[in-house]
Amino acid sequence: MEGSSLLSGLNSGVVVSLIAVLWTVVWQNLQHLQLQQFFGRHLSRHARRLAAMVDPYLSVTIAEYEGGRMRRSDAFEEVKAYLSAACSRGVRHLRAEGSKDADKLVLSMVDGEEVADEFQGATVWWWAYSKSPPRSDSAAAWFGGGGGGAQEERRFYRLFFLERHRELVLDTYLPRVRREGRAVMVRNRQRKLFTNISTHQWSDGGYMRSAWSHVVFEHPKTFATLAMDPAKKKEITDDLDMFKNGKEYYARVGKAWKRGYLLYGPPGTGKSAMIAAMANYLDYDIYDIELTSVHSNTDLRKLFIETTSKSIIVIEDIDCSLDLTGARKKKKATAAAEDDKGKKDAAAAAKAAAGGDKKDTSSKVTLSGLLNFIDGLWSACGGERIIVFTTNHVDKLDPALIRRGRMDKHIEMSYCGYEAFKFLAKTYLDVDEHALFGAVGELLREVEMTPADVAENLTPKSLEDNPDSCLAALVKALEEAREKKASGGNDRDEQEDDDEEQ
């Protein structure tokens, strides 16, 4: 009997083990057939239908950033502008920003506020909220003051509406919101002057603030007050008009809607003033890029993507910004051996002194990266942009950087000529003719003087100054410059240029 019981127990154990093995095999096959996911989707579908019976509202979320946080959303800004009028009526807590009208404010909702809107018998609700940046290990280091800039929250607008109004809201209401929002933005628009923050303050993980900071652009310079030959001035304004009105032309010929301008000439010839006059003439924003604050080609691309249309992107003194000149290869070849050793020694010493590795803060922007920035594939992201380079030494620039197609129009900002002098005399002294005009004209043909220097001499310095004294001061300054030139006074300037090249 005992033997029979033992045998029966062993048989039962074998059966249980066999069932367990079979169940494991079957379960694995069920997983392989994704039946679990099937049942999960089926239950989720019924859950959504049940939820729709209880909650008949749908929602649309519009985020502040799109494209993986690569650029600010136009739709978000348009909704924000559209809601600015509604916010003032039905919201208790508001955020205020400056307006084009100095006496007014542009209002928007703070987080957690909601405002209702009526459209063709349907009521919809807009809700504003934001999300904090993710607190990953890398992000936490930035929050802890480990060397990065402060991260910012990402903002959203969410629109709620009844399901029976789906077609009305999606097909009619939202397009109307965007159109009216754009109109409000045009009315309230303030032109801005942007500058890039150091890319070492950007976070690789989590959310980071925009790469640009800005102030309101209020420069008074216009083409009407720019000291330049009238014919040359008209040539430039005609070119700008053709560009601004050339959307269809650029599309027809298959080119990105952008244009490059190279402004070159000695210091004081008005290159920065020309950029301000262009911005005022076109009613464009200005993005002033400091290349030495850009860590890599990828960061340069991010800067470009964050610029808006109707803007002028400026890199001033490009020959001094980075090693992008035509002599870069020669300089690198001649100094490679000694620099290599020197850099290794310096890096080792710095590491030893700091007790560990330090983040590399040098710029790695290359000529290739800059060329792609100007006319590569990414340059077609957006439209109606002008790119301006300025330099005091055009001969130092790599020919690939300034060829036509990249810098389409080259504008020489030269020394003051007679026509520019007459313009300055009219502007500063309100005189069209004077006995000293002839002497000034003769001297300007012999001496090179920048418009800035001419203007300074024509500027009244006291209440006793008048056109006679100011023009006499200019004649004296020109005569002194002529004597200096005759005595070889330019040798020092040439030596300074040579030292600068070395």
PDB file of C-alpha atoms in Angstrom, residues 65 72 77 189-197 210-218 275 279 284-290 303 306-316:
ATOM      1  CA  TYR A  65       7.822  74.688 -28.685  1.00  0.00           C
ATOM      2  CA  ARG A  72       9.117  78.317 -30.820  1.00  0.00           C
ATOM      3  CA  GLU A  77       2.233  82.887 -30.252  1.00  0.00           C
ATOM      4  CA  ARG A 189       4.777  94.182 -32.820  1.00  0.00           C
ATOM      5  CA  GLN A 190       7.908  95.768 -31.386  1.00  0.00           C
ATOM      6  CA  ARG A 191      11.053  95.305 -33.417  1.00  0.00           C
ATOM      7  CA  LYS A 192      13.787  93.636 -31.411  1.00  0.00           C
ATOM      8  CA  LEU A 193      17.551  93.437 -31.281  1.00  0.00           C
ATOM      9  CA  PHE A 194      18.628  89.908 -30.324  1.00  0.00           C
ATOM     10  CA  THR A 195      21.957  88.603 -29.090  1.00  0.00           C
ATOM     11  CA  ASN A 196      22.914  84.972 -28.454  1.00  0.00           C
ATOM     12  CA  ILE A 197      23.727  83.730 -24.971  1.00  0.00           C
ATOM     13  CA  SER A 210      15.876  80.171 -25.704  1.00  0.00           C
ATOM     14  CA  ALA A 211      19.365  80.673 -27.095  1.00  0.00           C
ATOM     15  CA  TRP A 212      18.519  84.354 -27.698  1.00  0.00           C
ATOM     16  CA  SER A 213      17.922  87.314 -25.416  1.00  0.00           C
ATOM     17  CA  HIS A 214      16.658  90.651 -26.709  1.00  0.00           C
ATOM     18  CA  VAL A 215      15.921  94.314 -26.169  1.00  0.00           C
ATOM     19  CA  VAL A 216      13.578  96.591 -28.079  1.00  0.00           C
ATOM     20  CA  PHE A 217      15.286  97.916 -31.220  1.00  0.00           C
ATOM     21  CA  GLU A 218      15.117 101.725 -31.212  1.00  0.00           C
ATOM     22  CA  ILE A 275      22.635  97.664 -40.782  1.00  0.00           C
ATOM     23  CA  ALA A 279      16.410  97.190 -40.437  1.00  0.00           C
ATOM     24  CA  TYR A 284      12.908  93.758 -39.671  1.00  0.00           C
ATOM     25  CA  ASP A 285      14.314  92.443 -36.393  1.00  0.00           C
ATOM     26  CA  ILE A 286      18.102  92.084 -35.958  1.00  0.00           C
ATOM     27  CA  TYR A 287      19.873  88.955 -34.671  1.00  0.00           C
ATOM     28  CA  ASP A 288      23.450  89.867 -33.750  1.00  0.00           C
ATOM     29  CA  ILE A 289      25.532  86.681 -33.467  1.00  0.00           C
ATOM     30  CA  GLU A 290      28.682  86.587 -31.360  1.00  0.00           C
ATOM     31  CA  LEU A 303      20.646  79.605 -33.349  1.00  0.00           C
ATOM     32  CA  GLU A 306      15.332  79.963 -33.643  1.00  0.00           C
ATOM     33  CA  THR A 307      15.463  83.125 -35.766  1.00  0.00           C
ATOM     34  CA  THR A 308      12.202  84.345 -37.241  1.00  0.00           C
ATOM     35  CA  SER A 309      11.311  85.541 -40.704  1.00  0.00           C
ATOM     36  CA  LYS A 310      11.550  89.265 -41.459  1.00  0.00           C
ATOM     37  CA  SER A 311      14.938  89.461 -39.779  1.00  0.00           C
ATOM     38  CA  ILE A 312      18.540  90.500 -40.421  1.00  0.00           C
ATOM     39  CA  ILE A 313      21.159  88.069 -39.095  1.00  0.00           C
ATOM     40  CA  VAL A 314      24.419  89.905 -38.434  1.00  0.00           C
ATOM     41  CA  ILE A 315      27.976  88.750 -37.787  1.00  0.00           C
ATOM     42  CA  GLU A 316      30.136  91.841 -37.311  1.00  0.00           C
TER      43      GLU A 316
END
